[in-house]
Coordinates of C-alpha atoms in Angstrom, one line a residue:
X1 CA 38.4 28.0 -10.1
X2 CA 35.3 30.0 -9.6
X3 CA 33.2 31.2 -12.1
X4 CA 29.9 33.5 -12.0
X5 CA 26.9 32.2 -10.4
X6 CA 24.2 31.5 -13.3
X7 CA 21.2 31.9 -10.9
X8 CA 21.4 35.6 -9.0
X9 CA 20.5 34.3 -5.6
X10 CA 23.4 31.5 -5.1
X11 CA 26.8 31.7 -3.6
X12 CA 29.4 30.3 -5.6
X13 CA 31.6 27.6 -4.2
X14 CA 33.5 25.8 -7.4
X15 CA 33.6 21.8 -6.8
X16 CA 36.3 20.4 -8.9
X17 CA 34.0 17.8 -9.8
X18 CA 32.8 18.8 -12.9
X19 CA 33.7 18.6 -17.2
X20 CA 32.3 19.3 -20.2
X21 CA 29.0 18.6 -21.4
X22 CA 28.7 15.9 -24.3
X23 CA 26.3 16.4 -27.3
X24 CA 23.2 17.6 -26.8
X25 CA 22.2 20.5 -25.0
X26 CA 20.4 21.1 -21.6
X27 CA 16.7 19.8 -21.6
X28 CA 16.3 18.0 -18.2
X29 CA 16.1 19.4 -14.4
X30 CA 17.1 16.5 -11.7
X31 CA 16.0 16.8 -8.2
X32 CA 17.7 15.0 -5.1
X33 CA 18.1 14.8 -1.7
X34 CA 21.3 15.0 -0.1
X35 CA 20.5 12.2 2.8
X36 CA 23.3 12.9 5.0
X37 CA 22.9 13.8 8.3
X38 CA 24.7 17.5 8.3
X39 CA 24.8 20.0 5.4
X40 CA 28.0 20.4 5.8
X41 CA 28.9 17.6 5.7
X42 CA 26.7 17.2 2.5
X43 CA 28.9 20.5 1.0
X44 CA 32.2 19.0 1.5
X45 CA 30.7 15.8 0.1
X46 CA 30.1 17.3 -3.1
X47 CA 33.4 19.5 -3.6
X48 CA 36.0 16.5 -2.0
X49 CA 37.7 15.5 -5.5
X50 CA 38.2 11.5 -3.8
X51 CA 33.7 11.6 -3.7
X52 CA 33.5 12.3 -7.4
X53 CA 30.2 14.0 -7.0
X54 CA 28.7 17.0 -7.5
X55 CA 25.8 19.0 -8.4
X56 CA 24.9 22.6 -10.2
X57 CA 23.1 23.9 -6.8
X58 CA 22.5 22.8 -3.2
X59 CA 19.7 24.2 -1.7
X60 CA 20.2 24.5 2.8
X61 CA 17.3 24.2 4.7
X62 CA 17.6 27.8 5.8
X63 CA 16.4 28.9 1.9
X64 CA 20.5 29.6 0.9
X65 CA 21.2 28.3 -2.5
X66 CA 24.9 27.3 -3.2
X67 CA 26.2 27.3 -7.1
X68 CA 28.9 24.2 -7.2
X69 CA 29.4 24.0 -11.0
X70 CA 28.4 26.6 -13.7
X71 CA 25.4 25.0 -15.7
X72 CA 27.3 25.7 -18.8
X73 CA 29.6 22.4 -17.6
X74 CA 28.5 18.7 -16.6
X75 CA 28.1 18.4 -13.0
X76 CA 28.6 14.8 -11.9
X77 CA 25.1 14.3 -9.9
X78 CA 23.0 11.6 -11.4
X79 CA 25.1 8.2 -11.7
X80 CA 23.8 5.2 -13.5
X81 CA 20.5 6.6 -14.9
X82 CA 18.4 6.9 -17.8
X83 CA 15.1 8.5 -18.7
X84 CA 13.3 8.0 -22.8
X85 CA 15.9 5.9 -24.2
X86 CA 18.8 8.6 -22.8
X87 CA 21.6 7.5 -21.1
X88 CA 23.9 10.2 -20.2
X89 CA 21.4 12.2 -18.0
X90 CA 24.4 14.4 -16.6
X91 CA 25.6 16.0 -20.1
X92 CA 21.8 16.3 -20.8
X93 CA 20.9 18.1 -17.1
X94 CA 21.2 20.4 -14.1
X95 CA 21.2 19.2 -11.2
X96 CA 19.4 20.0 -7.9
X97 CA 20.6 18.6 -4.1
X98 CA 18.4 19.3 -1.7
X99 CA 19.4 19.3 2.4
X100 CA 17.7 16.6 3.7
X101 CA 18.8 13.2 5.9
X102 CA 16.3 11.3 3.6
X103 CA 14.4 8.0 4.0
X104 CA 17.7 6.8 6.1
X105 CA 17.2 9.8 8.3
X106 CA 13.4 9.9 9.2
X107 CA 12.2 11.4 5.8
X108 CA 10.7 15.0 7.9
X109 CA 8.9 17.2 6.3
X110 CA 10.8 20.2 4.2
X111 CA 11.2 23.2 5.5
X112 CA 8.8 25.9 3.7
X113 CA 11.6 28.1 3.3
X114 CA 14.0 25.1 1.6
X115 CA 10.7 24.8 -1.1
X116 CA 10.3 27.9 -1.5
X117 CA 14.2 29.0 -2.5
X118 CA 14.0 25.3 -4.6
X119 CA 10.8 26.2 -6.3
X120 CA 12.7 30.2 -7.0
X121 CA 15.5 28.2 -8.4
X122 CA 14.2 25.9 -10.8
X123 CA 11.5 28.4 -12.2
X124 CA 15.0 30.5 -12.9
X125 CA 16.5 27.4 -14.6
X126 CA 13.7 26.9 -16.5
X127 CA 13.7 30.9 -17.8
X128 CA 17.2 30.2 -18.6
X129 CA 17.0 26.5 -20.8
X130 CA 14.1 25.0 -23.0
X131 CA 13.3 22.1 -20.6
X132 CA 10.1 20.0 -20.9
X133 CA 7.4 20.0 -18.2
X134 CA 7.8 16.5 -18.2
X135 CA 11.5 16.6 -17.8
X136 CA 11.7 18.2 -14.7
X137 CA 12.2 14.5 -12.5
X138 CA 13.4 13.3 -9.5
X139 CA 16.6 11.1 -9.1
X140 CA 14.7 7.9 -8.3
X141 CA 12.8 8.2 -11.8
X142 CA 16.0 8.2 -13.4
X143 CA 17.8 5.8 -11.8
X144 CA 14.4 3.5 -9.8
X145 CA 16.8 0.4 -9.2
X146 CA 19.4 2.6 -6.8
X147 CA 17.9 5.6 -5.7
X148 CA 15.0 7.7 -3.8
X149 CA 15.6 11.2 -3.5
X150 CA 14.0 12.9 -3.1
X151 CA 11.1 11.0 -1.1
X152 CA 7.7 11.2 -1.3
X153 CA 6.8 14.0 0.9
X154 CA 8.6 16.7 -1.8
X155 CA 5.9 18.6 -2.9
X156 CA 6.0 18.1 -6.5
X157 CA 2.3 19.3 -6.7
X158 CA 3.6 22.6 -4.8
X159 CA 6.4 22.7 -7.8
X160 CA 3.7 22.1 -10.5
X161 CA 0.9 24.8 -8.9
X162 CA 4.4 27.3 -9.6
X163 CA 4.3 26.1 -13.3
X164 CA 7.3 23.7 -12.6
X165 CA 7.2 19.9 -13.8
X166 CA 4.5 17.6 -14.7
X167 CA 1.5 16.7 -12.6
X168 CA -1.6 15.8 -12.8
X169 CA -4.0 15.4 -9.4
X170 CA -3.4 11.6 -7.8
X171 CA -6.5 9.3 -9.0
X172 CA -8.2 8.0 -5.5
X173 CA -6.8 4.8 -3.8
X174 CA -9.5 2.2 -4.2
X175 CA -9.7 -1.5 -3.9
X176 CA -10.1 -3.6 -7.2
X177 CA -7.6 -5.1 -9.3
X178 CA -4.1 -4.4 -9.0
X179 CA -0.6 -6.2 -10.4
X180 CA 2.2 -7.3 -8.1
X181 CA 5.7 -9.0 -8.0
X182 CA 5.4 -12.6 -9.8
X183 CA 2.4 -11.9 -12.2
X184 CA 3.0 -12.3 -16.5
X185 CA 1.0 -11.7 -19.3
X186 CA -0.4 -9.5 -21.7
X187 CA -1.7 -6.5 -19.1
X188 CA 1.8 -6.8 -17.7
X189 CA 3.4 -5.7 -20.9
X190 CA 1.0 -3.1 -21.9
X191 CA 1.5 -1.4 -18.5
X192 CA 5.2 -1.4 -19.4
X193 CA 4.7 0.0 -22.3
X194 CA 3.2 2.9 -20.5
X195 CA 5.9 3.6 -18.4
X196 CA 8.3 3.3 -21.1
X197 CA 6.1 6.2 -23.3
X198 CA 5.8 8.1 -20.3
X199 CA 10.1 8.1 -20.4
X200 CA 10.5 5.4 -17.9
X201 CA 13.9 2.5 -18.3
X202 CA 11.0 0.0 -18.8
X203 CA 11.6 -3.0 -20.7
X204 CA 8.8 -4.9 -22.2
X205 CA 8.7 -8.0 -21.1
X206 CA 5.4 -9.1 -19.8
X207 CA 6.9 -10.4 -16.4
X208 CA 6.4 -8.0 -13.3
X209 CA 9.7 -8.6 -11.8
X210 CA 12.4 -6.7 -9.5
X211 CA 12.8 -4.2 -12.0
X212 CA 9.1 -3.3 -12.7
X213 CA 8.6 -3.0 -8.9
X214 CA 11.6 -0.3 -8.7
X215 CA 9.6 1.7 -11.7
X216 CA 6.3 1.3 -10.3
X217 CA 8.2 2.5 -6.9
X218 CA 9.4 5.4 -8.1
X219 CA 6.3 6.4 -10.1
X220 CA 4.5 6.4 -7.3
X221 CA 6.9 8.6 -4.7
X222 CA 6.6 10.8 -7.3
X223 CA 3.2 11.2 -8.9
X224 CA 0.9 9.0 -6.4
X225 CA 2.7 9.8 -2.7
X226 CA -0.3 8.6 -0.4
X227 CA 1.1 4.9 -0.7
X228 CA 4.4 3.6 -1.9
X229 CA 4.2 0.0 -2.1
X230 CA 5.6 -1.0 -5.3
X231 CA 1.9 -2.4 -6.6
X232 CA 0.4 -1.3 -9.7
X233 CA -3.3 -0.8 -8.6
X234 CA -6.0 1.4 -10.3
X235 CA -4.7 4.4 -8.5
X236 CA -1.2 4.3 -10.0
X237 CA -2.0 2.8 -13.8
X238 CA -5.1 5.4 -14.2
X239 CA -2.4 8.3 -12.6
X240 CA -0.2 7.3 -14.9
X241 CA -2.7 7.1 -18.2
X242 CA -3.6 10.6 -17.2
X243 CA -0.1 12.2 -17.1
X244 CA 0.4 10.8 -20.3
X245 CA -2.5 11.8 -21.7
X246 CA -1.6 15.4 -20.4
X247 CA 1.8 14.9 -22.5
X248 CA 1.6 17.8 -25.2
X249 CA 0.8 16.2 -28.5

């Protein structure tokens, strides 16, 4: 069934993948990355009813911008997730693919015209719903353990000079001490605790294990892209201090 488009620049083609929205209302803009080889093939992905996946928009590499499901209704785009102590990120979100082949593909640069119709689009979401700054997140933050769309070449600083998302300028890469797979202790579990103010799935538990090195992963794709290595050195814990001291009060 179609419907008409929210955003003034997108086609609509209705994927059947889509319901209602449960409880709250919409405070949270997911990015991804399609990471399929075609965009076609990427489109009949997300409107094949056996997939049972979706999205609000899907942005082509030319600058087109395709509306799937009206953002009144729960597209079915993030899976598994969960970002400050909120599970159902798809009832609470609109959702973003991107054309791209992703990390799988050779993670190339995106097109300027592809950024510039995403960075149009979400500053028209963001006219259209009270979502945070700080809410504006890729896939892999809400879901660090399965995902990583949409890479760390997506110019989220780009995004952020527009007024979109959260961002603060990368603190310099220097040697000194750093925490890594296997370590415990005190510093371990305060570091968690930042990432689970900051809105991170972060338990604290004082161990720097599997899990920790997925979070620290994704932080880093996202906010510190010169080096994603899954180790928590001065670079990434003072980047991280510094976004959440940017956090309005």
């Amino acid at each position: 069934m179609t419907f008409p488009a929210d955003a003034p620049a997108a086609e609509v083609l209705p994927s059947p993948n889509r319901g209602p929205r449960i409880g709250a209302g919409i405070d949270m803009l997911i990015l991804h990355y399609t990471g399929m080889p075609t965009a076609e093939g990427a489109l009949a992905r997300l409107r094949d009813p056996e997939a049972e996946v979706s999205a609000h928009y899907l942005v082509f590499e030319d600058g087109r911008v395709v509306q799937l499901v009206p953002e009144a209704e729960r597209a079915w785009h993030a899976g598994r997730a969960s970002w400050a102590g909120i599970g159902d990120i798809n009832s609470r979100s609109v959702g973003i693919e991107i054309v791209h082949p992703g990390h799988d593909g050779g993670l190339p640069p995106y097109p300027e015209v592809q950024i510039a119709a995403v960075t149009a689009l979400c500053a028209d979401i963001l006219a259209r719903h009270p979502i945070p700054a700080a809410r504006v997140l890729a896939h892999s933050d809400v879901a660090p353990a399965r995902k990583e769309d949409p890479g760390e070449n997506f110019p989220w600083d780009r995004l952020a000079a527009a007024g979109i998302g959260h961002w603060v300028a990368p603190a310099p890469i220097r040697d000194g001490r750093f925490f890594a797979m296997g370590e415990a202790g005190e510093p371990i579990a305060a570091l968690q605790a930042m990432f689970a103010l900051y809105g991170y799935d972060q338990p604290v538990t004082g161990r720097f294990d599997e899990g920790m090195r997925a979070v620290v992963t994704a932080f880093q794709r996202h906010f510190r892209p010169a080096r994603v290595d899954g180790v928590a050195d001065s670079s990434t814990i003072t980047t991280l201090r510094d976004l959440i001291a940017a956090l309005p009060a």
